[in-house]
XYZ file of C-alpha atoms in Angstrom:
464
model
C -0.665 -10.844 -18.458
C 1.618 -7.710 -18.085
C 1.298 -8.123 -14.497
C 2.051 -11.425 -13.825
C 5.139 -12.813 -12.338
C 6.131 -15.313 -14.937
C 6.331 -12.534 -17.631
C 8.147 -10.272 -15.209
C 10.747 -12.886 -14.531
C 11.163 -13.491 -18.150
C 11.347 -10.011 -19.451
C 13.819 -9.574 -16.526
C 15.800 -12.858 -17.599
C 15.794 -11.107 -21.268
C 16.896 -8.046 -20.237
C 19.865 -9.455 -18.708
C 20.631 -11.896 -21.298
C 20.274 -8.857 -24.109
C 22.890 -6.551 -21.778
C 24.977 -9.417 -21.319
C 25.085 -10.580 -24.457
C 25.360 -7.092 -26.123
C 28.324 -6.412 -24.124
C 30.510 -9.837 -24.340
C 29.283 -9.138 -28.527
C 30.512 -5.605 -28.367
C 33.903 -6.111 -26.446
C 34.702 -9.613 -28.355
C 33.826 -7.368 -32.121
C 36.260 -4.689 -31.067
C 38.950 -7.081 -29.961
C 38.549 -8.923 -33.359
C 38.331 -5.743 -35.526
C 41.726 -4.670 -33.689
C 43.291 -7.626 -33.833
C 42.540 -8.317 -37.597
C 43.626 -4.944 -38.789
C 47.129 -5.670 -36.958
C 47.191 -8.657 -38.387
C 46.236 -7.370 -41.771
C 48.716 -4.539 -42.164
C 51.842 -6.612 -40.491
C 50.747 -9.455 -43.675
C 50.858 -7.261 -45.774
C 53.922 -5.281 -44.676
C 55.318 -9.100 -44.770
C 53.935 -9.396 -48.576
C 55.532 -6.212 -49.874
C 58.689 -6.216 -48.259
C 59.070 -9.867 -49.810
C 58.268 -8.802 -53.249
C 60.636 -5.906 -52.633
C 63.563 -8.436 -51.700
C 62.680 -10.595 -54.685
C 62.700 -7.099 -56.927
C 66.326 -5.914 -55.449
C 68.155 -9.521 -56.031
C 66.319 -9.608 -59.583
C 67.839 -6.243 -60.309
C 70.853 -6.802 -59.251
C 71.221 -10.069 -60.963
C 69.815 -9.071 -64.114
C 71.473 -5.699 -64.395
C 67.624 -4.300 -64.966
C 64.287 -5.057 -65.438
C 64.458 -7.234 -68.341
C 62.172 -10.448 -67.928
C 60.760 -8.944 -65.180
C 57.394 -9.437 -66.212
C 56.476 -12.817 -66.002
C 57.397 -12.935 -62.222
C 55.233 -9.935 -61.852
C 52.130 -11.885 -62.701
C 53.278 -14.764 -60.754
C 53.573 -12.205 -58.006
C 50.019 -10.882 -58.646
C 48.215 -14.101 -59.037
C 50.210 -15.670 -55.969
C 48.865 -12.609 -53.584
C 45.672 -11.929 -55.703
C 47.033 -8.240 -55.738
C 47.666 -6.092 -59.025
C 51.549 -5.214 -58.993
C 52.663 -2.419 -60.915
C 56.697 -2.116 -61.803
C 57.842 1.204 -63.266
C 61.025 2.766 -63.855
C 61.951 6.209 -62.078
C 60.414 7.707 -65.264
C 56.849 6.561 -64.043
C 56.542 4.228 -67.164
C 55.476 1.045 -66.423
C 57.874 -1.817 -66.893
C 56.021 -4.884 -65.639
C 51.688 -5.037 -64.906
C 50.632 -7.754 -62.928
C 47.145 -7.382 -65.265
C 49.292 -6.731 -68.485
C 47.314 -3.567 -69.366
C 49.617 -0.903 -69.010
C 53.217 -1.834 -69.899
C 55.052 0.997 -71.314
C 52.586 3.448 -70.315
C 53.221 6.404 -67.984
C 51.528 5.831 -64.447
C 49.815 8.378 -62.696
C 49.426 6.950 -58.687
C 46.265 7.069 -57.009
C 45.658 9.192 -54.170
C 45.663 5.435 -52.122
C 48.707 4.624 -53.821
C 51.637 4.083 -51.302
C 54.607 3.740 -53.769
C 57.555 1.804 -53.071
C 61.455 2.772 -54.106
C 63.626 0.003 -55.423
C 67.165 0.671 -55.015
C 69.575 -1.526 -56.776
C 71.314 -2.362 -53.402
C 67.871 -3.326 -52.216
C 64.824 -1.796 -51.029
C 64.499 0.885 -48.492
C 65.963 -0.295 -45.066
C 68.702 -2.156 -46.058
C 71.386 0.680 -47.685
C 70.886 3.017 -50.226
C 74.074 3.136 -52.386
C 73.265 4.524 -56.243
C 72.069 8.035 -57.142
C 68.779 7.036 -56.399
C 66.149 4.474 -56.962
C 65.872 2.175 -60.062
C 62.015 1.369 -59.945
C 58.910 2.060 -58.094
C 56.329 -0.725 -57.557
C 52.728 -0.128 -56.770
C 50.483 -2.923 -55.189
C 47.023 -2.261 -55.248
C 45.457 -1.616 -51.879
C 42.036 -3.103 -52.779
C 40.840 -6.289 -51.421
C 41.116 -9.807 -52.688
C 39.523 -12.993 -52.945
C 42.440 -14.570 -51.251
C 43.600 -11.819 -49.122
C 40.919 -10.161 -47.714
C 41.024 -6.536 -46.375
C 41.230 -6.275 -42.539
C 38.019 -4.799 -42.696
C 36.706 -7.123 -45.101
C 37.350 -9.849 -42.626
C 36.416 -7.949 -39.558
C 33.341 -7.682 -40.813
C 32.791 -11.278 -41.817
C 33.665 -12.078 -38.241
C 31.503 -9.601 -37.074
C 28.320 -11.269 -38.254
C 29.824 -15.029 -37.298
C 29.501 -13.347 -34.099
C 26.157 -11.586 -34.218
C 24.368 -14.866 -35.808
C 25.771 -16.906 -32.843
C 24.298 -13.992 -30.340
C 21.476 -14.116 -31.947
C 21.211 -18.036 -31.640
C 22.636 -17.820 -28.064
C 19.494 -15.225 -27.017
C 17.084 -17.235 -28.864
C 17.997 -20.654 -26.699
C 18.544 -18.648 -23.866
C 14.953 -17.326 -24.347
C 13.475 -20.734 -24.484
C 15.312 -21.308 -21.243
C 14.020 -18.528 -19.147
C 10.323 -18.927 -20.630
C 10.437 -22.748 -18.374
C 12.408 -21.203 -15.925
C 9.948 -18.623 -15.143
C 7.288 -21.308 -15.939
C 8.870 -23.465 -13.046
C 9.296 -20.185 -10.646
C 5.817 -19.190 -11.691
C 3.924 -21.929 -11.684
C 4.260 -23.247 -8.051
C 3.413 -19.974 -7.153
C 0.340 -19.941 -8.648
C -0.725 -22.973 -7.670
C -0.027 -21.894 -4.068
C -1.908 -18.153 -4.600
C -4.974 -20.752 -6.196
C -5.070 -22.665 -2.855
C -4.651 -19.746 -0.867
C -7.565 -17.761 -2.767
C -9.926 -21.368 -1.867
C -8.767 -21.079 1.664
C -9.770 -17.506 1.778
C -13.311 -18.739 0.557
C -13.797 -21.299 3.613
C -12.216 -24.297 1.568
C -10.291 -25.365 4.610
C -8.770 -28.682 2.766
C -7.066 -26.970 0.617
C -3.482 -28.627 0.726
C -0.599 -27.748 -2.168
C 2.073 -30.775 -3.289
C 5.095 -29.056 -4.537
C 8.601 -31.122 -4.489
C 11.121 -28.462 -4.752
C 13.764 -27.792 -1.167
C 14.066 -24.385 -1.785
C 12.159 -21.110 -0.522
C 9.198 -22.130 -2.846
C 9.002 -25.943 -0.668
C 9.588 -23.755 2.351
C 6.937 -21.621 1.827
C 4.436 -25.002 0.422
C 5.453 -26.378 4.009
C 4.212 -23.084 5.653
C 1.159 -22.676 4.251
C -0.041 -26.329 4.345
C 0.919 -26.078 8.537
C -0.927 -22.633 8.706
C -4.228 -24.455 6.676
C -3.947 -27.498 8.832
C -3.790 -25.164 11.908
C -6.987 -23.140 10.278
C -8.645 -26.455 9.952
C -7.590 -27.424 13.494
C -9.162 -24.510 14.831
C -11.707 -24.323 12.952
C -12.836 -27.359 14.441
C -12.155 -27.002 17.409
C -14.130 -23.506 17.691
C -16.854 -25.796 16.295
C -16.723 -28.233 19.317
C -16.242 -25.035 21.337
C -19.681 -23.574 20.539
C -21.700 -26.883 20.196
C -20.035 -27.958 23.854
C -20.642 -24.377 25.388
C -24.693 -24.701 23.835
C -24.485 -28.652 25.819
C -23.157 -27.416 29.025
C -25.326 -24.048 29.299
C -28.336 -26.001 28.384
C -28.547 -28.736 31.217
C -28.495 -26.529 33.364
C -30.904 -24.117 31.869
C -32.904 -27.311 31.475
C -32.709 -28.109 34.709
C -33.897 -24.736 36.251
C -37.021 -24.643 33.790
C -37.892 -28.045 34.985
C -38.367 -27.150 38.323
C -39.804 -23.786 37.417
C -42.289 -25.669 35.205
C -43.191 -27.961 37.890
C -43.960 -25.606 40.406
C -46.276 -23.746 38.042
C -47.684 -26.902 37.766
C -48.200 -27.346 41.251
C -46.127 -30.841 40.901
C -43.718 -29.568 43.297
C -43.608 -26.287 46.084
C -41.597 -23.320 46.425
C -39.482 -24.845 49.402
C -36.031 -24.366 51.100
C -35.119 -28.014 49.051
C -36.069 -26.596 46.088
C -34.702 -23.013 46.172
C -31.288 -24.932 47.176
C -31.130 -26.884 43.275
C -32.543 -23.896 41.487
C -28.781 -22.416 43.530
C -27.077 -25.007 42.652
C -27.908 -24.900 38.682
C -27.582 -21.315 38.471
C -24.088 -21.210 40.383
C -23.362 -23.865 37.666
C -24.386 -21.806 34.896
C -22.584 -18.805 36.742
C -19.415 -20.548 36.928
C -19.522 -21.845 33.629
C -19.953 -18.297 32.088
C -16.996 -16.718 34.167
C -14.224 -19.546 33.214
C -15.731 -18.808 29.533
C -15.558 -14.847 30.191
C -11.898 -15.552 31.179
C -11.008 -17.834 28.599
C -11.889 -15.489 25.968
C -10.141 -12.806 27.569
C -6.829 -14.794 28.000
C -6.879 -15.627 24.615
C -7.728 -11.924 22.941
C -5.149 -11.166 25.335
C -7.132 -9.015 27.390
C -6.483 -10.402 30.905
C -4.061 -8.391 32.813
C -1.710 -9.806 35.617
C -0.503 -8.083 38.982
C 3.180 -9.631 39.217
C 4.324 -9.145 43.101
C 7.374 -11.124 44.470
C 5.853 -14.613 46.278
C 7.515 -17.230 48.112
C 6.366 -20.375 46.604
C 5.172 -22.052 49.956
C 2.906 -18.861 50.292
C 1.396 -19.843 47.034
C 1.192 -23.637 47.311
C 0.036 -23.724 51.196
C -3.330 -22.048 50.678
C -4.235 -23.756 47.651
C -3.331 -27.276 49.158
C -5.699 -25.894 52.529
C -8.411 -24.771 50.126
C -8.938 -28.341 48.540
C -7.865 -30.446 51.926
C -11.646 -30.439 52.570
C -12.644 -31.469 49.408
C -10.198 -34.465 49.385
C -10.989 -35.373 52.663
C -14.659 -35.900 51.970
C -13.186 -38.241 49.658
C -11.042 -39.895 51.362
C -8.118 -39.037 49.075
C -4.567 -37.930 51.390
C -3.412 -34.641 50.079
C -0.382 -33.589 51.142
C 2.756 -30.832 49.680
C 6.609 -31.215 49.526
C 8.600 -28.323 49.300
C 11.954 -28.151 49.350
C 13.667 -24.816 52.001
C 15.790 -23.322 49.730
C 13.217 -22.189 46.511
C 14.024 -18.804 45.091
C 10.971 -16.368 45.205
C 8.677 -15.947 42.211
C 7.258 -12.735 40.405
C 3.982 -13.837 39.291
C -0.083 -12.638 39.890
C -1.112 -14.548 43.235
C -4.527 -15.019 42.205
C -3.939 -16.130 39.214
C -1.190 -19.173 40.092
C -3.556 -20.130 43.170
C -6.236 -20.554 40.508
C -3.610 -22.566 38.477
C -3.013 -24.795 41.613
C -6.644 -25.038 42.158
C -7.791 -26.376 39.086
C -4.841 -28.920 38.968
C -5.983 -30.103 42.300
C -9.909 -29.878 41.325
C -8.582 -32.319 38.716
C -6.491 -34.264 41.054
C -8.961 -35.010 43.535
C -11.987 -35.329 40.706
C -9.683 -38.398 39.100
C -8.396 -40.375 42.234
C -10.378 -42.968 43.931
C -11.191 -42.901 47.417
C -7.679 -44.231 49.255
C -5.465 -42.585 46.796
C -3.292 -40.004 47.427
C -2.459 -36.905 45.753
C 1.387 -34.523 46.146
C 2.090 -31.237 45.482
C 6.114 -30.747 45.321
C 8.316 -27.957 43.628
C 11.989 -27.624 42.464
C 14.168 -25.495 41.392
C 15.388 -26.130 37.333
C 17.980 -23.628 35.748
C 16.332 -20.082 35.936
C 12.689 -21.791 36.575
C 10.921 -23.499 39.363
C 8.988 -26.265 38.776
C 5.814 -27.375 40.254
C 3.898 -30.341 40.446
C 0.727 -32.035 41.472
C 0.739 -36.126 41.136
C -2.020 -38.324 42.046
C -2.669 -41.954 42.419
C -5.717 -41.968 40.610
C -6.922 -43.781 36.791
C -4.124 -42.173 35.007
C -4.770 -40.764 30.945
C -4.918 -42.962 28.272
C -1.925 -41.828 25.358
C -4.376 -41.252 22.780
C -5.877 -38.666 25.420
C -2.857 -37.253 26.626
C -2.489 -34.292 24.113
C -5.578 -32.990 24.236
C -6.058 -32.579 27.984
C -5.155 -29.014 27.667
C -8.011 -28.225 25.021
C -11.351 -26.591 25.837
C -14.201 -28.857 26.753
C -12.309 -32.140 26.647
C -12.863 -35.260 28.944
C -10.827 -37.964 28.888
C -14.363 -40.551 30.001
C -17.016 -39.041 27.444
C -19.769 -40.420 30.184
C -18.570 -37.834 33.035
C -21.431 -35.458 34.284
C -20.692 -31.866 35.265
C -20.654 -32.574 38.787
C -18.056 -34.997 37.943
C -15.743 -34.079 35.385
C -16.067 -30.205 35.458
C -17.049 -28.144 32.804
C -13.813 -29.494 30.797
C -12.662 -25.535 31.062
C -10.180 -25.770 34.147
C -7.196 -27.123 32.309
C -7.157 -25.038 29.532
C -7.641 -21.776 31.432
C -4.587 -23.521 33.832
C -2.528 -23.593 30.156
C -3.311 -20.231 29.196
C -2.437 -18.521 33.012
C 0.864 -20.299 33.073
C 1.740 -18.913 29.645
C 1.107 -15.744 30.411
C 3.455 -15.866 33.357
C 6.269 -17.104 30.702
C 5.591 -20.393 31.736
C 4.768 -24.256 30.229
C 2.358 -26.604 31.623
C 2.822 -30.608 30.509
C 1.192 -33.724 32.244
C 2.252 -37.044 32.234
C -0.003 -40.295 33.215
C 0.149 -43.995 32.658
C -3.099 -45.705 32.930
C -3.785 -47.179 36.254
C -0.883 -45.563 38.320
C -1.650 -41.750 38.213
C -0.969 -38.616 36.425
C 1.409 -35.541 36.679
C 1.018 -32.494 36.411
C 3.535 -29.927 36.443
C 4.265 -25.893 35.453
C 6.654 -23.980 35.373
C 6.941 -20.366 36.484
C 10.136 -17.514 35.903
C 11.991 -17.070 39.063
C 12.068 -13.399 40.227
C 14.817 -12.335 38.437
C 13.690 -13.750 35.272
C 10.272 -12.778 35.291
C 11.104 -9.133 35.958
C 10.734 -8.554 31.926
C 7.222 -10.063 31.915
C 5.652 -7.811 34.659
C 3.643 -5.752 32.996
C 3.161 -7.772 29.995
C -0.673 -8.890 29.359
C -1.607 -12.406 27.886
């Protein structure tokens, strides 16, 4: 629980809320404090120098203190403040509370006395011998005039409470935001713990755009590719048992029969048991090289070619072949191609097994092309043929191991369903793509693409 993400995001979240808070608390409580105490003392610097007006016009229009006292406790009931009067003697001439008149005063160490003149108070002329009263308003706080401090402090815990409040929703808030952080995470590390497992349909649904949907998106392509491959590795090893064991079959048939005297030892005879086991040979090298293409294993000898020196061979290796079946084979190549750094043997085998192809799919009378161009830094070339075409349901898996397009094709018919996807992965490794394109009952295309020599200088000593 300590550990987990949703309590680390909300014990960060609170952290930051606390510090934030605290501070913007802190700063606005000094602020106040200041600003109240200003306020406080310029009131009550208002107050007294009011009561010391009203005290200087009294004097002066009374000739004394006479009467004085009833506006004294007006005074102290209006402001909520004891006012003292006394004469210079120190005995008091008017009490706001009534409780010592004629009495001598003795101030307060707090007490800040103030000197009546009979021109006025202090500030505005002193004309006399000297001062005809001294009043003394109490410093404490009051009901209706708080001290600054009084009210600071009053503001101060208006101010915590609503902290307090503001941390306590903001809490709530970061528990289902962490909730909502946490919890498609969860659900994804859940799935992901399945898929570990071999639960290969594991899929997570999570509707939010952001890195979290981003990363939902990932994972559900890199489980779908799992599942594809998983599948496909499947097929792989039931087709590879299918196609080793006709063969296998094949050669313990005739093994079996001649130890059953059914059939002899004879040139005839020697010349399947060949046959089979070149089958069974050839089938075991394309997988050898497969599986070494894609663990990346298979090392390529880039030279500088000409492309005719590449195509020219390949098209006279197969012109046999298509002859026997009546099928025209002929190449198109254009003067001015830019040379190519790629392995030889490798490329002729790419051209090989496009033609293999070529010639296995096209009815006698058809025809088959090889042609190349030239495209941006690239140069492209191609192998067409007149034969059955690809159906479009077919057409993206050509490329994948074992696959026939007719399900009823024999070996000695439709290959060993290898050729293609060992074509894919020897392009690829040149820097290369390989696409075909067919219509049903006009022919295919096949085409590749290869670096010209000045861009495939970088990929010359790079493996697959």
């Amino acid at each position: 629980m300590l550990h987990s993400l949703r309590f680390r995001l909300a014990l960060a979240f609170t952290l930051v809320i606390v510090v934030t808070v605290g501070a913007v608390l802190f700063f606005v409580w000094r602020t106040a404090t200041s600003e109240v105490r200003q306020y406080g003392e310029l009131n009550q610097q208002g107050r007294q120098s009011r009561v010391e007006l009203e005290l200087g016009r009294y004097y002066r229009a009374h000739d004394g203190w006479e009467g004085i006292q009833p506006y004294i406790v007006q005074w102290g009931s209006l402001y909520d403040q004891r006012i003292i009067l006394t004469g210079p003697d120190s005995v008091v001439v008017a009490d706001s509370a009534e409780k010592m008149l004629g009495q001598v005063y003795q101030p307060k160490p707090q007490d800040k006395p103030l000197l009546i003149f009979e021109t006025g108070p202090i500030g505005m002329g002193i004309v006399g011998p000297g001062p005809v009263g001294i009043i003394y308003i109490s410093p404490e706080p009051s009901a209706v005039f708080p001290s600054p401090l009084t009210l600071a402090g009053a503001i101060g815990r208006f101010l915590l409470w609503g902290a307090l409040i503001a941390i306590a929703i903001a809490l709530l808030l970061t528990y289902f935001v962490a909730n909502r952080i946490s919890s498609p995470i969860k659900t994804l590390a859940t799935a992901a713990r399945k898929l570990g497992q071999g639960d290969l349909s594991q899929r997570v649904t999570i509707k939010e755009t952001d890195e979290i949907g981003e990363l939902a998106e990932a994972f559900n392509s890199m489980a779908d590719g799992l599942e594809r491959d998983e599948t496909l590795r499947r097929n792989m090893v039931a087709d590879t048992a299918h196609e080793l064991r006709t063969p296998l079959t094949n050669i313990r048939g005739y093994l079996e029969a001649v130890q059953e005297g059914l059939k002899q030892p004879d040139a005839e005879l020697l010349r399947s048991l060949d046959e089979e086991a070149a089958t069974l040979s050839r089938l075991v090298n394309d997988l050898q090289e497969l599986s070494l293409a894609e663990a990346g294993e298979l090392k390529l000898n880039f030279q500088i070619e000409n492309v005719a020196a590449l195509v020219g061979p390949a098209v006279a290796a197969a012109g046999s072949q298509a002859a026997r079946k009546q099928v025209s084979l002929t190449s198109q190549l254009p003067p001015a191609l830019p040379p190519v750094s790629v392995d030889r043997q490798r490329i002729g085998q790419v051209l090989r097994n496009l033609l293999d192809n070529a010639i296995a799919h096209t009815p006698p009378g058809g025809s088959i092309a090889v042609s190349a161009e030239k495209q941006a830094n690239t140069v492209k070339i191609s192998v067409s043929d007149t034969g059955e075409g690809i159906p479009p349901e077919d057409l993206p898996n050509i490329f994948e191991r074992f696959y026939r397009v007719d399900k009823s094709r024999t070996r000695a018919t439709g290959g060993s369903g290898l050729g293609l996807t060992i074509a894919r992965r020897l392009v690829e490794a040149h820097g290369g793509t390989i696409e075909a394109k067919s219509e049903p009952g006009k022919g295919s295309r096949f085409s590749f693409t290869i670096p010209a020599a000045a861009e495939a200088a970088s990929n010359q000593d790079k493996a697959l």
